[in-house]
Tab-separated table of C-alpha atoms in Angstrom:
chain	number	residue	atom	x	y	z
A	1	UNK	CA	-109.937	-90.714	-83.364
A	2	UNK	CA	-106.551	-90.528	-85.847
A	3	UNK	CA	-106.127	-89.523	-88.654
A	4	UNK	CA	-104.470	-92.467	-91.150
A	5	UNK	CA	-102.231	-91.915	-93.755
A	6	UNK	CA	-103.422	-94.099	-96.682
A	7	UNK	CA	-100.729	-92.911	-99.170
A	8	UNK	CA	-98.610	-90.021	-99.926
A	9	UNK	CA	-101.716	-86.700	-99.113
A	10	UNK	CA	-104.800	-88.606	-99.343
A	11	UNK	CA	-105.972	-89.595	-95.312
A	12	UNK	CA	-109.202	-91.001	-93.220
A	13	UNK	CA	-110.726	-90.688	-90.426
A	14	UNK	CA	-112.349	-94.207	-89.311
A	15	UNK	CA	-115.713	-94.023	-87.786
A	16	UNK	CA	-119.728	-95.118	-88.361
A	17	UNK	CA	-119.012	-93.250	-91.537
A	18	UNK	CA	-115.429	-92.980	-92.661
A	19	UNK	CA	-113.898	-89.882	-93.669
A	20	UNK	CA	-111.311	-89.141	-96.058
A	21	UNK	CA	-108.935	-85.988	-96.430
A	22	UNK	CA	-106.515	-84.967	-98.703
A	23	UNK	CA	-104.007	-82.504	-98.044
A	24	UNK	CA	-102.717	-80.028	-100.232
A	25	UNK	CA	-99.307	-78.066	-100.458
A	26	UNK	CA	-100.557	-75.111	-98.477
A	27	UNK	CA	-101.773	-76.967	-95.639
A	28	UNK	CA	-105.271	-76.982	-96.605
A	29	UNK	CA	-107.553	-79.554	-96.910
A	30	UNK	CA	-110.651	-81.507	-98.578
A	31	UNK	CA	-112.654	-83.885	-97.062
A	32	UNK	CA	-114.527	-86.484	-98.330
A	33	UNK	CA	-118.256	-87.551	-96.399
A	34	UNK	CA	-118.062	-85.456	-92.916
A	35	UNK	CA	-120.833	-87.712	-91.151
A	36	UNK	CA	-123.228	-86.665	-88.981
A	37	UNK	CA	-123.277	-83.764	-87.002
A	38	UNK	CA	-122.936	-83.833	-83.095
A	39	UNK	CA	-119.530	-84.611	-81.208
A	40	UNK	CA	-117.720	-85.763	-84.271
A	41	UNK	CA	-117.059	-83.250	-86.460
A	42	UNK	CA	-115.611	-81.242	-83.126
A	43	UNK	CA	-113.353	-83.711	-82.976
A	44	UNK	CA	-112.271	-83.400	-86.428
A	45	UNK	CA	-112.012	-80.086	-86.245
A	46	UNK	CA	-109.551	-80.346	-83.254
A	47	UNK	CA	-107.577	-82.699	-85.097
A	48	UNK	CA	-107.371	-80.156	-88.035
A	49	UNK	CA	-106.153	-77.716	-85.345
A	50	UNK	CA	-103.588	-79.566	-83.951
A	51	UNK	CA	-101.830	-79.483	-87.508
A	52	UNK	CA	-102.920	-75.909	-88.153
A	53	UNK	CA	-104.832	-77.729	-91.061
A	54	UNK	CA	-107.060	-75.299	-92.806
A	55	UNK	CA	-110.407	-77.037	-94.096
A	56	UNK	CA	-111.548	-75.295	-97.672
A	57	UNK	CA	-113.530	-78.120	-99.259
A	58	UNK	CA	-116.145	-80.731	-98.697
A	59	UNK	CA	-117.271	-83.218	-100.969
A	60	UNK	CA	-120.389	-84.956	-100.486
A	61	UNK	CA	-120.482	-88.478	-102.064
A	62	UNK	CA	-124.832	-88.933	-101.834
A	63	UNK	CA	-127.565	-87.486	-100.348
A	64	UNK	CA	-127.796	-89.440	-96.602
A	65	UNK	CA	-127.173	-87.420	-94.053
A	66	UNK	CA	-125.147	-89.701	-92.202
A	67	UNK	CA	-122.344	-88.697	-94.836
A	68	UNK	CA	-123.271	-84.915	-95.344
A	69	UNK	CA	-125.058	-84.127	-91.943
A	70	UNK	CA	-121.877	-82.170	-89.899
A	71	UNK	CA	-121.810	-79.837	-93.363
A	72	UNK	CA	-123.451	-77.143	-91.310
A	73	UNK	CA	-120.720	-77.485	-88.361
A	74	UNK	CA	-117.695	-77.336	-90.338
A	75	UNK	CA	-119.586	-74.140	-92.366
A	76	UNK	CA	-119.986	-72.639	-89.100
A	77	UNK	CA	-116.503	-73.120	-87.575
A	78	UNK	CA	-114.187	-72.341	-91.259
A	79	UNK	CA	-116.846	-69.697	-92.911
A	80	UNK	CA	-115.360	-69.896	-96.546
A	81	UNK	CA	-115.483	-73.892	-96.880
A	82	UNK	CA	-117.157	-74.898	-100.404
A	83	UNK	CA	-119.438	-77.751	-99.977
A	84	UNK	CA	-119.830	-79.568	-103.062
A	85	UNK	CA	-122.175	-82.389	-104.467
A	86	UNK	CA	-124.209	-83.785	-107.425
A	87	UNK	CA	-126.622	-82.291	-108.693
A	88	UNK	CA	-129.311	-84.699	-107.563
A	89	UNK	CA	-127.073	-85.228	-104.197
A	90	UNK	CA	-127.812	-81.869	-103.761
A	91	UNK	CA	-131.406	-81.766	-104.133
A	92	UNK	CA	-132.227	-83.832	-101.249
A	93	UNK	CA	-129.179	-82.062	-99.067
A	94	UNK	CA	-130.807	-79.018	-99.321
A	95	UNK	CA	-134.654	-80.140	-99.023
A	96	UNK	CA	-134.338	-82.821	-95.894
A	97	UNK	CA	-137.916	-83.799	-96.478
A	98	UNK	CA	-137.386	-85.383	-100.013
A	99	UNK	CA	-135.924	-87.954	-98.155
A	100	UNK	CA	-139.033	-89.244	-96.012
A	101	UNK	CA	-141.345	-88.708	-98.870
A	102	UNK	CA	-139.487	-90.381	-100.955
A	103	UNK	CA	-138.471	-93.783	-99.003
A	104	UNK	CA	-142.550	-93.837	-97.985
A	105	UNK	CA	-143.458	-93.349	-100.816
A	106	UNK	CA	-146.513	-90.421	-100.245
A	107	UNK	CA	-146.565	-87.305	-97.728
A	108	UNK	CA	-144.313	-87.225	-95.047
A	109	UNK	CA	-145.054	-86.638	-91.485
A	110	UNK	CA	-144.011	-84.827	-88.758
A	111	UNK	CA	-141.841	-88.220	-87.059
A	112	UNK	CA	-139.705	-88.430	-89.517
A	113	UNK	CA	-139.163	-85.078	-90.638
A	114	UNK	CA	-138.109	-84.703	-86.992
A	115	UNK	CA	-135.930	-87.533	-86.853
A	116	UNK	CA	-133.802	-86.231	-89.974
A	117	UNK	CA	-133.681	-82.608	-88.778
A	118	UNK	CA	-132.429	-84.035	-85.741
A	119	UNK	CA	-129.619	-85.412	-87.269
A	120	UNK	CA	-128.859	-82.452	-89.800
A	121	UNK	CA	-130.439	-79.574	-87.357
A	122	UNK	CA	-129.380	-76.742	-89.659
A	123	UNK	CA	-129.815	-76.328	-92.939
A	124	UNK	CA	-126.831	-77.094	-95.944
A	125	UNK	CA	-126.555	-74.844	-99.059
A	126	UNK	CA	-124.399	-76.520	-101.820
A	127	UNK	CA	-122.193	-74.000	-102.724
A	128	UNK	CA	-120.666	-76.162	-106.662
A	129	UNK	CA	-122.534	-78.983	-108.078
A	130	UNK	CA	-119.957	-81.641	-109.589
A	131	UNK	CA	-120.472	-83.922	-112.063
A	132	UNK	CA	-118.534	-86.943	-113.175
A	133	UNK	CA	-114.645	-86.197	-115.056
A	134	UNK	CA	-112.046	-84.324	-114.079
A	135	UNK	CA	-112.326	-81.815	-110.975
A	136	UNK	CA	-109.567	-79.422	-110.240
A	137	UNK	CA	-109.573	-78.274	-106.314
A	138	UNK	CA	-106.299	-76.050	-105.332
A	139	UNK	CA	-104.236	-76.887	-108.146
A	140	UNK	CA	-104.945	-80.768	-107.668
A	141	UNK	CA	-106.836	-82.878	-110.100
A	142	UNK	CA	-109.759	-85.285	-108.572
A	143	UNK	CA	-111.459	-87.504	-111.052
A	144	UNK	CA	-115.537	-87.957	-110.061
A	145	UNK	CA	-117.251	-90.854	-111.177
A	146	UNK	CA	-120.961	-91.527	-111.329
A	147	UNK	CA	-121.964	-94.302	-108.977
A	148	UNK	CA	-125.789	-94.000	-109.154
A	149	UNK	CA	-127.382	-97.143	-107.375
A	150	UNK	CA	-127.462	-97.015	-103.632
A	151	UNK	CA	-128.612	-93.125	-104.508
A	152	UNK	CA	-129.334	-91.655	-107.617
A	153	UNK	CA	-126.480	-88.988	-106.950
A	154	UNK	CA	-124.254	-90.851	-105.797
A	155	UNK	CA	-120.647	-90.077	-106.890
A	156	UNK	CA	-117.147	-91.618	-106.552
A	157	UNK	CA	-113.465	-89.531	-105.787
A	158	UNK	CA	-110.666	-90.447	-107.048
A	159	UNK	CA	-107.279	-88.620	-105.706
A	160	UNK	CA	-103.882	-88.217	-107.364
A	161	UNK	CA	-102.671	-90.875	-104.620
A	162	UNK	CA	-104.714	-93.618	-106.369
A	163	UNK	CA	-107.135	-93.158	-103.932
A	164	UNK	CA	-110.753	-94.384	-104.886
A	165	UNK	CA	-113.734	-93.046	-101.818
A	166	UNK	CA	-116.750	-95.146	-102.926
A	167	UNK	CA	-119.429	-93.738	-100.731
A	168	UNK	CA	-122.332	-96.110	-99.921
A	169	UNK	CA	-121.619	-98.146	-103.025
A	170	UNK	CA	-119.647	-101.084	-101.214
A	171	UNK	CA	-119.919	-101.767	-98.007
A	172	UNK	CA	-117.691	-103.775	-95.589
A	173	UNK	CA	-117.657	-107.607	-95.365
A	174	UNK	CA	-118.945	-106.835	-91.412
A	175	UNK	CA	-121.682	-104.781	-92.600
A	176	UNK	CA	-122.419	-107.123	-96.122
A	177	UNK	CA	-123.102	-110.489	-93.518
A	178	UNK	CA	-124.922	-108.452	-91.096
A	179	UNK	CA	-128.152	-107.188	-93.353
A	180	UNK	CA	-129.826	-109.514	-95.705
A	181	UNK	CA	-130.519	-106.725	-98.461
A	182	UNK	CA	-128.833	-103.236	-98.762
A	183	UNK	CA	-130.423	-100.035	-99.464
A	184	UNK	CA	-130.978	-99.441	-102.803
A	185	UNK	CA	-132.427	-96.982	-105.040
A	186	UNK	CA	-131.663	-98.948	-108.395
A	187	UNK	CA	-130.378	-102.048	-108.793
A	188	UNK	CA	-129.369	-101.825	-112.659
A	189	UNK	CA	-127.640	-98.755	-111.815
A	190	UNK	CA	-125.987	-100.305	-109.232
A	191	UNK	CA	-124.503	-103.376	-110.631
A	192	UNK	CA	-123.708	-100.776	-113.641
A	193	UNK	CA	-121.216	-98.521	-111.250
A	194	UNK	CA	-120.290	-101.964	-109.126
A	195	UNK	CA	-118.967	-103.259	-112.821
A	196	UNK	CA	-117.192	-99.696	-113.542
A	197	UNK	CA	-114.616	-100.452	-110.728
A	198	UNK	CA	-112.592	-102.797	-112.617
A	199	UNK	CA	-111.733	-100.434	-114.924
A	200	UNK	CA	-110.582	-97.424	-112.961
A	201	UNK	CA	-106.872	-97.481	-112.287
A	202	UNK	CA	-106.377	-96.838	-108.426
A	203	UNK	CA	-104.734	-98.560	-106.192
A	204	UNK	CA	-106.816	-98.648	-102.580
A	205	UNK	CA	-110.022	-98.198	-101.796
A	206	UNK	CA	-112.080	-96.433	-99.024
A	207	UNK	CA	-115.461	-97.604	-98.441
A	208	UNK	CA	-117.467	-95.729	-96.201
A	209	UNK	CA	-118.926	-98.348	-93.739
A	210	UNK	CA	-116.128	-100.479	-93.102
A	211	UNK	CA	-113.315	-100.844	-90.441
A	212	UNK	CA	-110.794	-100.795	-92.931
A	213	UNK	CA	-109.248	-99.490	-96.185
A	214	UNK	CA	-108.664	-102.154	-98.826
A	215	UNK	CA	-106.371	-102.393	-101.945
A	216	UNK	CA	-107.490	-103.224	-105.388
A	217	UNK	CA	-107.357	-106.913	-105.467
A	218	UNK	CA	-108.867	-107.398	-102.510
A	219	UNK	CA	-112.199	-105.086	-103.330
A	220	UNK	CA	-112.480	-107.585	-106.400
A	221	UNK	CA	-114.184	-110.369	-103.821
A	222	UNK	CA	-116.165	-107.505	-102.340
A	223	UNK	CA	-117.695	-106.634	-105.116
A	224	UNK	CA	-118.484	-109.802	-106.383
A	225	UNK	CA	-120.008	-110.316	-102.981
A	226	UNK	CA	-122.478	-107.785	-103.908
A	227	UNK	CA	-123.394	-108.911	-106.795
């Protein structure tokens, strides 16, 4: 596990779910999606440590807890880290059982509630809900778009560095030929925030399920793949 250097402070960490990190002046740091908990975010935080890297911030792009599940770790290990989200992101980070009820549509049941505790086993407070413009973290600027679709709070980051973290909105090509239909919450929203893209200005992308980074022109034949 390395941490990459996309361009000039914004980073990721590959894995099942990618993880970005910008670094600030002070040598602190936000990080976009930490992933599930369990032996990963240990690792990250021993990659933090061997660059006396202070983590302050999280940013949560949706409400899956295979992007916000190691919250709770990283809240244990740096006690003043703010954990942010959307507001409807947060609703079903905080309340893990929205989640089954809502994808079987009626009362959940003690299987599933299991399985996702299982995978978040501690509960996550968010500690700033974010919504979509201009975010200032440390004396940076972020911009936060709305990309409702896959989730209905699901949000985009964009860093100084022309850096654009998507989330669960695009997937990789690997991942795109593997299943025959993606999750999706709404698929008007979706192709809404899929058709939003073109017009941001950054220059490479990070999606969260893929085994690369791309750059601008090549995430236009992604995204026409999904569509």
């Amino acid at each position: 596990m390395n941490l990459i250097n996309i361009s000039g402070n914004t980073f990721y960490i590959r894995g099942g779910t990618n993880t970005g990190l910008y670094l600030f002046d002070d040598n602190s740091a936000l990080i976009i999606d930490p992933g599930l908990s369990g032996a990963r975010p240990n690792k990250i935080i021993k990659i933090l440590n061997e660059r006396n890297i202070e983590l302050k911030y999280i940013i949560n792009t949706h409400e899956h807890n295979d992007h916000f599940g190691a919250c709770s770790q990283f809240k244990e290990y740096y006690k003043d880290v703010e954990i942010l989200s959307s507001e409807e992101a947060k609703l079903y980070i905080e309340k893990l059982e929205l989640f089954s009820k809502y994808i079987m549509g009626g009362k959940s049941n003690i299987f599933m509630d299991e399985k996702l505790k299982n995978r978040s086993p501690k509960e996550i407070c968010i500690d700033t809900v974010i919504t979509e413009g201009i975010l200032n973290i440390n004396n940076k600027k972020f911009e936060v778009f709305n990309f409702k679709g896959h989730t209905p709070g699901s949000i985009g980051v964009l860093t100084d560095d022309k850096v654009l973290f998507v989330g669960d909105l695009l997937v990789g090509e690997e991942m795109l030929s593997k299943y025959d239909f993606l999750f999706l919450f709404d698929i008007e929203e979706q192709i809404k925030s899929l058709e939003r893209i073109e017009n941001i200005d950054f220059e490479y992308m990070v999606i969260a399920h893929s085994k690369k980074f791309i750059s601008k022109d090549e995430s236009y034949k992604i995204i026409d793949k999904h569509k």
